[in-house]
Coordinates of C-alpha atoms in Angstrom, one line a residue:
Chain A
X8 CA 3.4 27.0 15.5
X9 CA 5.0 23.7 14.5
X10 CA 5.1 19.9 15.0
X11 CA 8.1 18.8 17.0
X12 CA 7.3 14.8 16.3
X13 CA 5.6 12.0 16.0
X14 CA 5.2 8.3 17.3
X15 CA 3.3 5.4 16.1
X16 CA 2.5 2.7 18.6
X17 CA 0.6 -0.9 17.7
X18 CA -1.5 -2.2 20.7
X19 CA 1.4 -4.4 22.2
X20 CA 3.1 -1.7 22.4
X21 CA 5.8 -1.8 19.9
X22 CA 6.6 1.5 18.8
X23 CA 6.3 1.2 14.9
X24 CA 7.2 4.8 13.5
X25 CA 8.9 7.8 15.0
X26 CA 9.9 10.6 13.2
X27 CA 10.8 14.2 14.5
X28 CA 11.1 17.7 12.8
X29 CA 11.7 20.0 15.2
X30 CA 13.2 18.5 18.4
X31 CA 15.8 20.9 20.5
X32 CA 16.0 18.5 23.4
X33 CA 16.6 15.2 23.5
X34 CA 15.3 12.7 26.1
X35 CA 18.7 11.9 27.7
X36 CA 17.9 8.2 27.5
X37 CA 18.0 5.6 24.5
X38 CA 15.4 5.5 22.0
X39 CA 14.2 1.9 23.1
X40 CA 13.6 3.5 26.8
X41 CA 12.1 6.5 25.4
X42 CA 9.0 4.4 23.7
X43 CA 8.8 2.4 26.3
X44 CA 8.5 5.3 28.6
X45 CA 5.9 7.1 26.3
X46 CA 3.7 3.8 26.0
X47 CA 3.9 3.1 29.5
X48 CA 3.0 7.0 30.4
X49 CA -0.3 6.7 28.2
X50 CA -1.1 3.3 29.5
X51 CA -1.2 4.6 32.7
X52 CA -2.7 8.2 32.1
X53 CA -5.5 6.4 30.3
X54 CA -6.8 4.1 32.8
X55 CA -6.4 7.3 35.3
X56 CA -8.4 9.1 33.1
X57 CA -11.0 7.2 32.9
X58 CA -11.2 5.8 36.6
X59 CA -11.2 9.7 37.8
X60 CA -13.6 11.0 35.3
X61 CA -16.5 12.8 36.9
X62 CA -18.9 12.7 34.3
X63 CA -19.5 9.4 31.8
X64 CA -16.6 9.6 29.8
X65 CA -16.7 10.3 25.6
X66 CA -13.2 10.3 24.1
X67 CA -10.9 9.7 27.0
X68 CA -7.6 10.8 27.3
X69 CA -7.2 13.6 24.2
X70 CA -4.0 15.9 24.7
X71 CA -1.8 17.3 27.8
X72 CA -0.2 20.5 27.9
X73 CA 2.7 22.0 29.4
X74 CA 3.9 25.8 29.4
X75 CA 6.4 25.0 26.0
X76 CA 4.4 21.9 24.3
X77 CA 1.0 20.0 24.0
X78 CA 1.1 16.3 23.2
X79 CA -2.0 15.1 21.1
X80 CA -3.1 11.2 21.4
X81 CA -4.9 9.5 19.0
X82 CA -6.4 5.9 19.6
X83 CA -7.7 3.8 16.8
X84 CA -10.6 1.2 17.4
X85 CA -7.6 -1.3 16.5
X86 CA -5.5 -0.2 19.1
X87 CA -3.2 1.6 17.0
X88 CA -1.6 4.7 19.0
X89 CA -0.8 7.9 17.1
X90 CA 1.1 10.3 19.4
X91 CA 2.0 14.2 18.1
X92 CA 3.5 17.1 20.2
X93 CA 3.2 20.3 18.8
X94 CA 3.5 23.7 20.0
X95 CA 1.2 25.5 22.0
X96 CA -0.5 27.4 19.3
X97 CA -2.0 24.3 17.9
X98 CA -6.1 23.6 18.5
X99 CA -7.0 20.3 18.7
X100 CA -5.1 17.7 15.9
X101 CA -7.6 14.7 16.5
X102 CA -8.8 14.8 13.0
X103 CA -5.1 15.4 11.5
X104 CA -4.3 12.4 13.5
X105 CA -7.1 10.2 12.2
X106 CA -6.3 11.4 8.6
X107 CA -2.6 9.9 9.3
X108 CA -4.3 6.6 10.3
X109 CA -6.9 6.1 7.5
X110 CA -4.9 7.6 4.5
X111 CA -1.3 7.1 5.2
X112 CA -1.2 4.2 7.7
X113 CA -4.4 2.0 6.4
X114 CA -3.1 2.9 2.6
X115 CA 0.5 2.2 2.3
X116 CA 1.1 -0.3 5.1
X117 CA -1.7 -2.5 5.9
X118 CA -2.5 -2.8 1.9
X119 CA 1.5 -3.6 1.6
X120 CA 1.6 -7.3 1.7
X121 CA 5.2 -6.8 2.5
X122 CA 4.7 -5.1 5.6
X123 CA 4.5 -7.5 8.5
X124 CA 2.2 -6.0 10.9
X125 CA 3.7 -5.6 14.6
X126 CA 6.9 -4.9 13.6
X127 CA 8.4 -1.6 13.1
X128 CA 7.5 0.2 9.7
X129 CA 9.9 -0.2 6.9
X130 CA 8.2 1.3 3.8
X131 CA 9.9 4.1 2.4
X132 CA 6.8 5.2 0.8
X133 CA 5.3 5.7 3.7
X134 CA 7.7 7.7 5.4
X135 CA 7.8 10.1 2.7
X136 CA 3.9 10.6 2.5
X137 CA 4.2 10.9 5.9
X138 CA 6.6 13.5 5.9
X139 CA 5.6 15.4 3.1
X140 CA 1.6 15.4 4.6
X141 CA 3.2 16.7 8.0
X142 CA 5.3 19.6 6.2
X143 CA 2.0 20.5 4.5
X144 CA -0.3 20.7 7.4
X145 CA -1.1 24.5 8.3
X146 CA 0.3 24.8 11.5
X147 CA 3.7 23.4 10.4
X148 CA 6.5 25.7 9.9
X149 CA 10.2 24.8 10.1
X150 CA 11.3 27.3 12.9
X151 CA 9.9 27.1 16.0
X152 CA 7.7 29.9 17.0
Chain B
X17 CA -17.3 -4.2 -9.3
X18 CA -16.5 -4.9 -5.7
X19 CA -14.2 -2.4 -3.9
X20 CA -10.5 -2.9 -5.2
X21 CA -9.2 -3.6 -1.3
X22 CA -11.3 -6.9 -1.3
X23 CA -9.5 -8.3 -4.5
X24 CA -6.3 -6.9 -3.4
X25 CA -5.9 -8.3 0.1
X26 CA -7.5 -11.8 -1.4
X27 CA -4.8 -11.7 -4.3
X28 CA -2.1 -10.9 -1.5
X29 CA -3.1 -13.9 0.8
X30 CA -3.0 -16.3 -2.4
X31 CA 0.5 -15.0 -2.9
X32 CA 1.5 -15.8 0.5
X33 CA 0.0 -19.0 0.5
X34 CA 1.4 -20.1 -2.7
X35 CA 5.0 -19.5 -1.5
X36 CA 4.4 -20.9 1.8
X37 CA 3.4 -24.4 0.5
X38 CA 6.4 -24.2 -1.9
X39 CA 8.6 -23.8 1.2
X40 CA 7.5 -27.0 2.8
X41 CA 7.6 -29.0 -0.7
X42 CA 10.9 -27.1 -1.4
X43 CA 10.0 -25.7 -4.9
X44 CA 11.6 -23.1 -6.6
X45 CA 10.5 -19.8 -6.7
X46 CA 10.0 -20.3 -10.6
X47 CA 7.5 -22.4 -9.7
X48 CA 5.4 -20.4 -7.8
X49 CA 5.3 -17.9 -10.1
X50 CA 3.8 -19.9 -13.1
X51 CA 1.6 -21.4 -10.7
X52 CA 0.3 -17.9 -10.1
X53 CA 0.2 -17.3 -13.9
X54 CA -1.7 -20.4 -14.3
X55 CA -4.3 -19.1 -11.8
X56 CA -4.8 -15.8 -14.0
X57 CA -5.0 -17.5 -17.1
X58 CA -7.9 -19.6 -15.9
X59 CA -9.7 -16.5 -14.3
X60 CA -8.7 -14.4 -17.3
X61 CA -10.6 -17.0 -19.8
X62 CA -13.8 -16.9 -17.9
X63 CA -13.2 -12.9 -17.5
X64 CA -13.1 -12.2 -21.3
X65 CA -16.2 -14.3 -22.1
X66 CA -17.8 -12.1 -19.4
X67 CA -16.9 -9.2 -20.9
X68 CA -17.0 -9.6 -24.6
X69 CA -20.4 -11.1 -25.1
X70 CA -21.9 -8.2 -26.3
X71 CA -19.1 -6.6 -28.3
X72 CA -18.4 -7.6 -32.2
X73 CA -15.7 -9.7 -33.6
X74 CA -12.5 -8.0 -33.7
X75 CA -11.1 -6.3 -37.0
X76 CA -7.3 -7.8 -36.5
X77 CA -4.8 -8.7 -33.6
X78 CA -4.5 -4.8 -33.1
X79 CA -7.9 -4.4 -32.6
X80 CA -7.6 -7.3 -30.1
X81 CA -4.6 -5.2 -28.5
X82 CA -6.6 -2.1 -28.1
X83 CA -9.6 -3.5 -26.3
X84 CA -7.5 -5.5 -23.9
X85 CA -5.6 -2.2 -23.3
X86 CA -8.5 -0.1 -22.5
X87 CA -12.0 -2.2 -21.9
X88 CA -10.4 -5.1 -20.1
X89 CA -8.0 -3.4 -18.1
X90 CA -10.3 -0.8 -17.2
X91 CA -12.7 -3.4 -15.8
X92 CA -9.7 -5.3 -14.1
X93 CA -7.8 -2.2 -12.7
X94 CA -10.2 0.6 -13.1
X95 CA -7.8 2.5 -15.4
X96 CA -6.3 1.9 -19.2
X97 CA -3.4 1.3 -20.0
X98 CA -0.9 4.2 -20.4
X99 CA 1.2 3.1 -23.6
X100 CA 1.0 0.6 -26.3
X101 CA 4.2 -0.1 -28.6
X102 CA 4.4 -2.7 -31.0
X103 CA 7.2 -3.7 -33.7
X104 CA 3.9 -4.9 -36.0
X105 CA 5.6 -8.6 -36.1
X106 CA 4.0 -10.0 -33.0
X107 CA 5.2 -7.8 -29.9
X108 CA 3.7 -5.5 -27.8
X109 CA 4.7 -3.9 -25.1
X110 CA 1.9 -2.1 -22.6
X111 CA 3.0 -0.3 -20.4
X112 CA 1.1 0.8 -17.4
X113 CA 2.8 3.7 -15.1
X114 CA 0.6 3.5 -12.2
X115 CA -0.2 -0.6 -11.9
X116 CA -2.7 -0.7 -9.0
X117 CA -1.3 -3.8 -7.4
X118 CA 2.1 -1.9 -6.8
X119 CA 1.3 1.3 -5.8
X120 CA 0.8 0.3 -2.2
X121 CA 4.5 -1.2 -2.5
X122 CA 6.5 1.7 -2.7
X123 CA 7.4 3.9 -5.4
X124 CA 10.7 3.7 -6.3
X125 CA 13.5 0.5 -5.7
X126 CA 12.4 -0.4 -2.4
X127 CA 11.2 -4.1 -2.4
X128 CA 11.9 -4.4 -6.1
X129 CA 12.5 -8.0 -5.9
X130 CA 9.1 -9.0 -5.1
X131 CA 7.3 -7.1 -7.6
X132 CA 7.3 -10.1 -10.2
X133 CA 5.2 -12.4 -7.4
X134 CA 2.5 -9.7 -8.0
X135 CA 2.6 -9.1 -11.6
X136 CA 2.5 -13.2 -12.2
X137 CA -1.7 -12.9 -11.9
X138 CA -1.8 -10.2 -14.1
X139 CA 0.5 -11.6 -16.7
X140 CA -1.7 -14.8 -16.6
X141 CA -5.3 -12.8 -16.4
X142 CA -3.8 -11.2 -19.8
X143 CA -2.8 -14.4 -21.7
X144 CA -6.4 -16.3 -20.5
X145 CA -7.9 -13.3 -22.3
X146 CA -5.9 -13.4 -25.4
X147 CA -6.4 -17.1 -25.5
X148 CA -10.0 -17.2 -25.4
X149 CA -9.7 -14.9 -28.3
X150 CA -8.0 -16.9 -30.6
X151 CA -4.7 -15.4 -29.8
X152 CA -1.9 -17.7 -28.5
X153 CA 0.9 -16.0 -26.8
X154 CA 3.7 -15.8 -23.8
X155 CA 3.1 -12.7 -21.6
X156 CA 5.9 -11.5 -19.4
X157 CA 6.1 -8.5 -17.1
X158 CA 9.3 -6.1 -16.4
X159 CA 9.5 -3.9 -13.5
X160 CA 12.2 -1.3 -12.9
X161 CA 10.9 1.7 -11.2
X162 CA 7.3 0.8 -9.2
X163 CA 4.6 1.6 -9.8
X164 CA 5.0 1.8 -13.4
X165 CA 5.5 -2.2 -15.0
X166 CA 5.8 -3.2 -18.8
X167 CA 3.9 -5.9 -20.0
X168 CA 5.3 -7.5 -22.9
X169 CA 3.2 -9.8 -25.2
X170 CA 5.0 -12.2 -27.9
X171 CA 2.2 -13.8 -30.1
X172 CA 2.8 -17.5 -31.3
X173 CA 2.4 -17.1 -35.3
X174 CA 0.0 -19.8 -36.9
X175 CA 2.0 -20.6 -40.1

């Protein structure tokens, strides 16, 4: 049970933060292209999911799963998108991602007057708190299962 | 007291405003800090009247300092000063290990050069409070490792 990596995007598609803990294989393209690909994919999936939904939609796109990993998605009302890749043993992560937003992003970035909103995050305090938060999660272990 | 986030956001915007208008008028950095300190001075004068309206007179200077460290700081920043040092000759150093306006900035050395801007208003608060209690002083602040900060008060002795 482990967390592989984490992306944070703002509502314009700028990748504000990326960190990884346990990534064995790289994407093979540069980081900017990877972020653009991730954002574009999410945008398309979200509209696809809402169009094709046979019932009234509640939360929309929440997660996708492959045979090796699971991607969890959380979007805030202000358009911040938090994406976490974990392995398959992890149940729904929505409240964890919500906690990352409310106790870390809002606390250390929004309330920090020296952080310009809309630019990649520079605050070391945020990075270190995020790292210790993820490492303290019950489903995080350094070696992948 | 209203939620502290409201005051923090307003305070941050005041600082940005003072610095932006300084850029257009080409003032130096020192003028901005003293502008913010004067703002704090006036606010401190009013606040201290409000907080002491029901307390008795202070016995001496040390008593005034203890009031500032405990009640005044608690009312404004919701915590007490962690350490008060003095040389009994008019110099007092107040240490706050977790200054509320700096906790979100960083914990360590990042953004250190911006820290004085956020302390100017608080220094003014202290100076204004002391002035209305009858104590004339000069208040400065030092930050070496955030979010801890030292506020140094030099009392002007009346001969």
